[in-house]
JSON list of C-alpha atoms in Angstrom, two decimals:
[
{"chain": "J", "resi": 1, "resn": "MET", "atom": "CA", "xyz": [-32.15, 217.98, 42.45]},
{"chain": "J", "resi": 2, "resn": "LYS", "atom": "CA", "xyz": [-29.38, 217.64, 44.60]},
{"chain": "J", "resi": 3, "resn": "PHE", "atom": "CA", "xyz": [-30.71, 214.70, 46.57]},
{"chain": "J", "resi": 4, "resn": "PHE", "atom": "CA", "xyz": [-30.85, 212.28, 42.91]},
{"chain": "J", "resi": 5, "resn": "VAL", "atom": "CA", "xyz": [-27.13, 213.83, 42.43]},
{"chain": "J", "resi": 6, "resn": "PHE", "atom": "CA", "xyz": [-26.59, 212.61, 46.01]},
{"chain": "J", "resi": 7, "resn": "ILE", "atom": "CA", "xyz": [-28.06, 209.25, 45.10]},
{"chain": "J", "resi": 8, "resn": "PHE", "atom": "CA", "xyz": [-26.76, 209.06, 41.88]},
{"chain": "J", "resi": 9, "resn": "SER", "atom": "CA", "xyz": [-22.91, 209.19, 43.70]},
{"chain": "J", "resi": 10, "resn": "LEU", "atom": "CA", "xyz": [-23.91, 207.24, 46.02]},
{"chain": "J", "resi": 11, "resn": "LEU", "atom": "CA", "xyz": [-25.04, 204.57, 43.90]},
{"chain": "J", "resi": 12, "resn": "LEU", "atom": "CA", "xyz": [-21.70, 204.93, 42.30]},
{"chain": "J", "resi": 13, "resn": "VAL", "atom": "CA", "xyz": [-19.47, 204.95, 44.77]},
{"chain": "J", "resi": 14, "resn": "ALA", "atom": "CA", "xyz": [-20.91, 202.94, 47.50]},
{"chain": "J", "resi": 15, "resn": "CYS", "atom": "CA", "xyz": [-20.33, 199.19, 46.47]},
{"chain": "J", "resi": 16, "resn": "ALA", "atom": "CA", "xyz": [-16.28, 199.88, 44.84]},
{"chain": "J", "resi": 17, "resn": "PRO", "atom": "CA", "xyz": [-13.83, 197.18, 46.22]},
{"chain": "J", "resi": 18, "resn": "ALA", "atom": "CA", "xyz": [-10.76, 198.61, 47.63]},
{"chain": "J", "resi": 19, "resn": "LEU", "atom": "CA", "xyz": [-8.14, 195.83, 45.98]},
{"chain": "J", "resi": 20, "resn": "TYR", "atom": "CA", "xyz": [-5.18, 197.24, 47.84]},
{"chain": "J", "resi": 21, "resn": "HIS", "atom": "CA", "xyz": [-7.58, 197.51, 50.97]},
{"chain": "J", "resi": 22, "resn": "GLU", "atom": "CA", "xyz": [-4.90, 198.62, 54.04]},
{"chain": "J", "resi": 23, "resn": "LYS", "atom": "CA", "xyz": [-6.24, 195.66, 56.15]},
{"chain": "J", "resi": 24, "resn": "ALA", "atom": "CA", "xyz": [-6.21, 192.94, 53.72]},
{"chain": "J", "resi": 25, "resn": "LEU", "atom": "CA", "xyz": [-3.69, 190.62, 55.92]},
{"chain": "J", "resi": 26, "resn": "GLY", "atom": "CA", "xyz": [-5.23, 192.33, 59.98]},
{"chain": "J", "resi": 27, "resn": "GLU", "atom": "CA", "xyz": [-3.18, 194.55, 62.03]},
{"chain": "J", "resi": 28, "resn": "VAL", "atom": "CA", "xyz": [0.86, 194.22, 61.74]},
{"chain": "J", "resi": 29, "resn": "SER", "atom": "CA", "xyz": [3.83, 196.55, 63.21]},
{"chain": "J", "resi": 30, "resn": "GLN", "atom": "CA", "xyz": [5.62, 198.97, 60.67]},
{"chain": "J", "resi": 31, "resn": "ARG", "atom": "CA", "xyz": [8.38, 197.61, 58.95]},
{"chain": "J", "resi": 32, "resn": "GLU", "atom": "CA", "xyz": [11.09, 199.16, 57.89]},
{"chain": "J", "resi": 33, "resn": "ASN", "atom": "CA", "xyz": [13.68, 198.66, 54.97]},
{"chain": "J", "resi": 34, "resn": "SER", "atom": "CA", "xyz": [11.73, 195.80, 53.55]},
{"chain": "J", "resi": 35, "resn": "PRO", "atom": "CA", "xyz": [13.46, 193.55, 50.92]},
{"chain": "J", "resi": 36, "resn": "ILE", "atom": "CA", "xyz": [10.17, 193.56, 49.09]},
{"chain": "J", "resi": 37, "resn": "SER", "atom": "CA", "xyz": [9.64, 196.33, 46.24]},
{"chain": "J", "resi": 38, "resn": "PHE", "atom": "CA", "xyz": [5.48, 196.79, 44.78]},
{"chain": "J", "resi": 39, "resn": "PHE", "atom": "CA", "xyz": [3.95, 197.69, 41.91]},
{"chain": "J", "resi": 40, "resn": "ALA", "atom": "CA", "xyz": [-0.13, 197.90, 41.51]},
{"chain": "J", "resi": 41, "resn": "THR", "atom": "CA", "xyz": [-2.42, 198.06, 39.06]},
{"chain": "J", "resi": 42, "resn": "GLU", "atom": "CA", "xyz": [-5.88, 198.31, 39.55]},
{"chain": "J", "resi": 43, "resn": "ASN", "atom": "CA", "xyz": [-7.90, 198.53, 36.45]},
{"chain": "J", "resi": 44, "resn": "GLY", "atom": "CA", "xyz": [-5.23, 199.28, 34.03]},
{"chain": "J", "resi": 45, "resn": "ASP", "atom": "CA", "xyz": [-4.29, 201.80, 36.22]},
{"chain": "J", "resi": 46, "resn": "SER", "atom": "CA", "xyz": [-1.65, 202.70, 38.16]},
{"chain": "J", "resi": 47, "resn": "ILE", "atom": "CA", "xyz": [-2.17, 202.71, 41.90]},
{"chain": "J", "resi": 48, "resn": "LEU", "atom": "CA", "xyz": [-0.18, 203.69, 45.12]},
{"chain": "J", "resi": 49, "resn": "PHE", "atom": "CA", "xyz": [0.27, 200.41, 47.19]},
{"chain": "J", "resi": 50, "resn": "PRO", "atom": "CA", "xyz": [-0.73, 201.04, 50.83]},
{"chain": "J", "resi": 51, "resn": "GLN", "atom": "CA", "xyz": [1.86, 201.08, 53.36]},
{"chain": "J", "resi": 52, "resn": "GLU", "atom": "CA", "xyz": [-0.52, 198.68, 55.75]},
{"chain": "J", "resi": 53, "resn": "LEU", "atom": "CA", "xyz": [-0.24, 196.81, 53.39]},
{"chain": "J", "resi": 54, "resn": "LYS", "atom": "CA", "xyz": [3.35, 196.45, 52.05]},
{"chain": "J", "resi": 55, "resn": "ASN", "atom": "CA", "xyz": [4.11, 196.15, 56.12]},
{"chain": "J", "resi": 56, "resn": "ALA", "atom": "CA", "xyz": [1.48, 192.41, 55.93]},
{"chain": "J", "resi": 57, "resn": "TYR", "atom": "CA", "xyz": [3.12, 191.18, 52.95]},
{"chain": "J", "resi": 58, "resn": "ALA", "atom": "CA", "xyz": [6.78, 191.71, 54.47]},
{"chain": "J", "resi": 59, "resn": "GLU", "atom": "CA", "xyz": [5.88, 190.36, 57.45]},
{"chain": "J", "resi": 60, "resn": "LYS", "atom": "CA", "xyz": [4.20, 187.10, 56.11]},
{"chain": "J", "resi": 61, "resn": "LEU", "atom": "CA", "xyz": [7.07, 186.70, 53.91]},
{"chain": "J", "resi": 62, "resn": "GLN", "atom": "CA", "xyz": [10.01, 187.59, 56.06]},
{"chain": "J", "resi": 63, "resn": "GLU", "atom": "CA", "xyz": [11.37, 183.86, 56.84]},
{"chain": "J", "resi": 64, "resn": "ALA", "atom": "CA", "xyz": [10.60, 182.74, 52.83]},
{"chain": "J", "resi": 65, "resn": "ILE", "atom": "CA", "xyz": [13.42, 185.89, 52.00]},
{"chain": "J", "resi": 66, "resn": "PRO", "atom": "CA", "xyz": [16.65, 184.63, 52.31]},
{"chain": "J", "resi": 67, "resn": "ALA", "atom": "CA", "xyz": [19.16, 187.37, 53.46]},
{"chain": "J", "resi": 68, "resn": "GLY", "atom": "CA", "xyz": [20.53, 189.09, 50.92]},
{"chain": "J", "resi": 69, "resn": "CYS", "atom": "CA", "xyz": [17.81, 188.49, 48.69]},
{"chain": "J", "resi": 70, "resn": "ASN", "atom": "CA", "xyz": [14.72, 191.55, 47.09]},
{"chain": "J", "resi": 71, "resn": "LEU", "atom": "CA", "xyz": [11.34, 190.36, 45.96]},
{"chain": "J", "resi": 72, "resn": "GLN", "atom": "CA", "xyz": [9.25, 192.33, 43.81]},
{"chain": "J", "resi": 73, "resn": "LEU", "atom": "CA", "xyz": [6.10, 191.99, 43.37]},
{"chain": "J", "resi": 74, "resn": "HIS", "atom": "CA", "xyz": [3.67, 193.30, 40.63]},
{"chain": "J", "resi": 75, "resn": "PHE", "atom": "CA", "xyz": [-0.20, 193.07, 41.20]},
{"chain": "J", "resi": 76, "resn": "GLN", "atom": "CA", "xyz": [-2.32, 192.90, 38.75]},
{"chain": "J", "resi": 77, "resn": "GLY", "atom": "CA", "xyz": [-6.42, 193.63, 39.65]},
{"chain": "J", "resi": 78, "resn": "ASP", "atom": "CA", "xyz": [-9.53, 193.84, 37.84]},
{"chain": "J", "resi": 79, "resn": "VAL", "atom": "CA", "xyz": [-13.25, 193.79, 39.31]},
{"chain": "J", "resi": 80, "resn": "GLU", "atom": "CA", "xyz": [-15.77, 193.52, 36.72]},
{"chain": "J", "resi": 81, "resn": "GLU", "atom": "CA", "xyz": [-19.54, 193.60, 37.63]},
{"chain": "J", "resi": 82, "resn": "HIS", "atom": "CA", "xyz": [-22.14, 192.62, 36.23]},
{"chain": "J", "resi": 83, "resn": "TYR", "atom": "CA", "xyz": [-25.95, 193.50, 36.65]},
{"chain": "J", "resi": 84, "resn": "LEU", "atom": "CA", "xyz": [-28.58, 190.88, 37.58]},
{"chain": "J", "resi": 85, "resn": "SER", "atom": "CA", "xyz": [-31.35, 192.19, 37.23]},
{"chain": "J", "resi": 86, "resn": "PRO", "atom": "CA", "xyz": [-33.72, 194.23, 34.89]},
{"chain": "J", "resi": 87, "resn": "TRP", "atom": "CA", "xyz": [-34.87, 196.76, 38.38]},
{"chain": "J", "resi": 88, "resn": "TYR", "atom": "CA", "xyz": [-31.49, 198.33, 36.77]},
{"chain": "J", "resi": 89, "resn": "LEU", "atom": "CA", "xyz": [-34.01, 200.14, 34.34]},
{"chain": "J", "resi": 90, "resn": "GLY", "atom": "CA", "xyz": [-35.46, 202.19, 36.65]},
{"chain": "J", "resi": 91, "resn": "ILE", "atom": "CA", "xyz": [-32.06, 202.68, 39.18]},
{"chain": "J", "resi": 92, "resn": "PHE", "atom": "CA", "xyz": [-32.52, 206.47, 38.79]},
{"chain": "J", "resi": 93, "resn": "ILE", "atom": "CA", "xyz": [-36.23, 205.94, 40.41]},
{"chain": "J", "resi": 94, "resn": "LEU", "atom": "CA", "xyz": [-35.54, 203.05, 42.53]},
{"chain": "J", "resi": 95, "resn": "ALA", "atom": "CA", "xyz": [-32.19, 203.87, 44.31]},
{"chain": "J", "resi": 96, "resn": "PRO", "atom": "CA", "xyz": [-33.69, 205.29, 47.38]},
{"chain": "J", "resi": 97, "resn": "LEU", "atom": "CA", "xyz": [-36.15, 203.54, 48.10]},
{"chain": "J", "resi": 98, "resn": "TRP", "atom": "CA", "xyz": [-34.86, 199.73, 46.93]},
{"chain": "J", "resi": 99, "resn": "PRO", "atom": "CA", "xyz": [-31.86, 198.40, 48.65]},
{"chain": "J", "resi": 100, "resn": "ALA", "atom": "CA", "xyz": [-32.43, 194.95, 46.65]},
{"chain": "J", "resi": 101, "resn": "MET", "atom": "CA", "xyz": [-30.37, 195.00, 43.98]},
{"chain": "J", "resi": 102, "resn": "PRO", "atom": "CA", "xyz": [-28.93, 192.33, 42.57]},
{"chain": "J", "resi": 103, "resn": "ARG", "atom": "CA", "xyz": [-24.94, 192.33, 41.29]},
{"chain": "J", "resi": 104, "resn": "GLU", "atom": "CA", "xyz": [-21.95, 189.79, 40.71]},
{"chain": "J", "resi": 105, "resn": "ASP", "atom": "CA", "xyz": [-18.56, 191.06, 40.62]},
{"chain": "J", "resi": 106, "resn": "ASP", "atom": "CA", "xyz": [-15.16, 189.33, 39.42]},
{"chain": "J", "resi": 107, "resn": "ILE", "atom": "CA", "xyz": [-12.41, 190.58, 41.10]},
{"chain": "J", "resi": 108, "resn": "VAL", "atom": "CA", "xyz": [-9.22, 189.50, 39.68]},
{"chain": "J", "resi": 109, "resn": "ILE", "atom": "CA", "xyz": [-5.83, 190.07, 41.58]},
{"chain": "J", "resi": 110, "resn": "ASN", "atom": "CA", "xyz": [-3.08, 188.51, 38.92]},
{"chain": "J", "resi": 111, "resn": "LEU", "atom": "CA", "xyz": [0.27, 188.51, 41.04]},
{"chain": "J", "resi": 112, "resn": "SER", "atom": "CA", "xyz": [4.15, 188.17, 39.28]},
{"chain": "J", "resi": 113, "resn": "ALA", "atom": "CA", "xyz": [6.98, 187.52, 42.02]},
{"chain": "J", "resi": 114, "resn": "GLU", "atom": "CA", "xyz": [10.61, 187.32, 41.73]},
{"chain": "J", "resi": 115, "resn": "LEU", "atom": "CA", "xyz": [13.25, 187.44, 43.66]},
{"chain": "J", "resi": 116, "resn": "VAL", "atom": "CA", "xyz": [16.69, 188.34, 42.80]},
{"chain": "J", "resi": 117, "resn": "CYS", "atom": "CA", "xyz": [19.80, 187.07, 44.23]},
{"chain": "J", "resi": 118, "resn": "GLU", "atom": "CA", "xyz": [22.32, 189.55, 43.80]},
{"chain": "J", "resi": 119, "resn": "ASN", "atom": "CA", "xyz": [21.05, 190.52, 39.90]},
{"chain": "J", "resi": 120, "resn": "VAL", "atom": "CA", "xyz": [20.30, 187.42, 39.23]},
{"chain": "J", "resi": 121, "resn": "THR", "atom": "CA", "xyz": [16.40, 185.80, 38.93]},
{"chain": "J", "resi": 122, "resn": "VAL", "atom": "CA", "xyz": [16.75, 183.19, 40.86]},
{"chain": "J", "resi": 123, "resn": "GLN", "atom": "CA", "xyz": [13.08, 182.28, 40.98]},
{"chain": "J", "resi": 124, "resn": "SER", "atom": "CA", "xyz": [9.55, 183.90, 39.78]},
{"chain": "J", "resi": 125, "resn": "ALA", "atom": "CA", "xyz": [5.97, 182.78, 40.02]},
{"chain": "J", "resi": 126, "resn": "LYS", "atom": "CA", "xyz": [2.91, 183.55, 38.82]},
{"chain": "J", "resi": 127, "resn": "LEU", "atom": "CA", "xyz": [-0.42, 183.71, 40.61]},
{"chain": "J", "resi": 128, "resn": "LEU", "atom": "CA", "xyz": [-3.99, 184.34, 40.17]},
{"chain": "J", "resi": 129, "resn": "GLU", "atom": "CA", "xyz": [-6.90, 184.40, 42.59]},
{"chain": "J", "resi": 130, "resn": "GLU", "atom": "CA", "xyz": [-10.31, 185.01, 41.68]},
{"chain": "J", "resi": 131, "resn": "GLU", "atom": "CA", "xyz": [-13.44, 185.54, 43.95]},
{"chain": "J", "resi": 132, "resn": "HIS", "atom": "CA", "xyz": [-16.85, 185.96, 42.47]},
{"chain": "J", "resi": 133, "resn": "PRO", "atom": "CA", "xyz": [-19.36, 187.46, 45.10]},
{"chain": "J", "resi": 134, "resn": "LYS", "atom": "CA", "xyz": [-22.95, 187.35, 44.10]},
{"chain": "J", "resi": 135, "resn": "LEU", "atom": "CA", "xyz": [-24.62, 189.67, 46.71]},
{"chain": "J", "resi": 136, "resn": "PHE", "atom": "CA", "xyz": [-28.01, 191.33, 47.23]},
{"chain": "J", "resi": 137, "resn": "TRP", "atom": "CA", "xyz": [-28.06, 194.17, 48.94]},
{"chain": "J", "resi": 138, "resn": "TYR", "atom": "CA", "xyz": [-26.90, 197.65, 48.46]},
{"chain": "J", "resi": 139, "resn": "GLY", "atom": "CA", "xyz": [-25.33, 199.99, 50.18]},
{"chain": "J", "resi": 140, "resn": "ALA", "atom": "CA", "xyz": [-22.89, 199.19, 53.15]},
{"chain": "J", "resi": 141, "resn": "TYR", "atom": "CA", "xyz": [-24.09, 195.67, 53.81]},
{"chain": "J", "resi": 142, "resn": "ARG", "atom": "CA", "xyz": [-22.50, 195.00, 49.97]},
{"chain": "J", "resi": 143, "resn": "ARG", "atom": "CA", "xyz": [-19.43, 197.16, 50.08]},
{"chain": "J", "resi": 144, "resn": "GLY", "atom": "CA", "xyz": [-18.59, 195.36, 53.45]},
{"chain": "J", "resi": 145, "resn": "ALA", "atom": "CA", "xyz": [-18.95, 191.86, 52.22]},
{"chain": "J", "resi": 146, "resn": "ILE", "atom": "CA", "xyz": [-16.98, 192.28, 48.66]},
{"chain": "J", "resi": 147, "resn": "GLN", "atom": "CA", "xyz": [-14.52, 193.83, 50.70]},
{"chain": "J", "resi": 148, "resn": "LYS", "atom": "CA", "xyz": [-13.66, 191.47, 52.81]},
{"chain": "J", "resi": 149, "resn": "HIS", "atom": "CA", "xyz": [-13.67, 189.28, 49.00]},
{"chain": "J", "resi": 150, "resn": "ALA", "atom": "CA", "xyz": [-10.73, 191.56, 48.04]},
{"chain": "J", "resi": 151, "resn": "ASP", "atom": "CA", "xyz": [-8.80, 191.04, 51.59]},
{"chain": "J", "resi": 152, "resn": "LEU", "atom": "CA", "xyz": [-9.47, 187.14, 51.25]},
{"chain": "J", "resi": 153, "resn": "ILE", "atom": "CA", "xyz": [-7.68, 187.35, 47.54]},
{"chain": "J", "resi": 154, "resn": "HIS", "atom": "CA", "xyz": [-4.15, 188.96, 49.53]},
{"chain": "J", "resi": 155, "resn": "GLU", "atom": "CA", "xyz": [-4.65, 186.67, 51.95]},
{"chain": "J", "resi": 156, "resn": "LYS", "atom": "CA", "xyz": [-4.54, 183.83, 49.61]},
{"chain": "J", "resi": 157, "resn": "LEU", "atom": "CA", "xyz": [-1.83, 184.95, 47.86]},
{"chain": "J", "resi": 158, "resn": "ALA", "atom": "CA", "xyz": [0.73, 185.49, 50.26]},
{"chain": "J", "resi": 159, "resn": "VAL", "atom": "CA", "xyz": [0.40, 182.41, 51.52]},
{"chain": "J", "resi": 160, "resn": "ARG", "atom": "CA", "xyz": [0.47, 180.61, 48.41]},
{"chain": "J", "resi": 161, "resn": "LEU", "atom": "CA", "xyz": [3.63, 182.32, 48.17]},
{"chain": "J", "resi": 162, "resn": "LYS", "atom": "CA", "xyz": [5.30, 181.81, 50.70]},
{"chain": "J", "resi": 163, "resn": "GLN", "atom": "CA", "xyz": [4.75, 177.82, 49.79]},
{"chain": "J", "resi": 164, "resn": "ILE", "atom": "CA", "xyz": [5.92, 178.59, 46.54]},
{"chain": "J", "resi": 165, "resn": "LEU", "atom": "CA", "xyz": [9.15, 180.33, 48.13]},
{"chain": "J", "resi": 166, "resn": "MET", "atom": "CA", "xyz": [9.26, 177.96, 51.25]},
{"chain": "J", "resi": 167, "resn": "GLN", "atom": "CA", "xyz": [9.91, 175.22, 48.73]},
{"chain": "J", "resi": 168, "resn": "GLU", "atom": "CA", "xyz": [12.52, 175.41, 46.83]},
{"chain": "J", "resi": 169, "resn": "ARG", "atom": "CA", "xyz": [14.67, 176.39, 50.04]},
{"chain": "J", "resi": 170, "resn": "PHE", "atom": "CA", "xyz": [14.38, 172.92, 51.45]}
]
């Protein structure tokens, strides 16, 4: 019985992406007194935004934020899973033996950004990034592939936001 409980718990956790992954934008140095504030929700629940990801965004956006201004970032992330196979009918029996279980995920992050200078919002932007991975194998391979898609979303958001902030300055 303990074996089945263990396998079931692995099934529930094995493929969940961390939308706000600490290493999403690569390795960065520790930043103090960043002019960026972060607020994040995942599937409707407020979460603590990882410090390493805060540092990565701060490093990517540092030259786009004018001196004396603050950037407020609000992330809203959602993950939906779509099971693509009738194999899931026998999942409790097959999970320990069958590594192929097709699934499609919809990973969506909405970003609302406001650039505030002297208590006045001078610029705002709303960005939407999505990834729709279709994966076959179960376990570590799938978890890693889904995480790469979530990390790619943050990379895209940082680049797009930097472009938006920079275009108004020139």
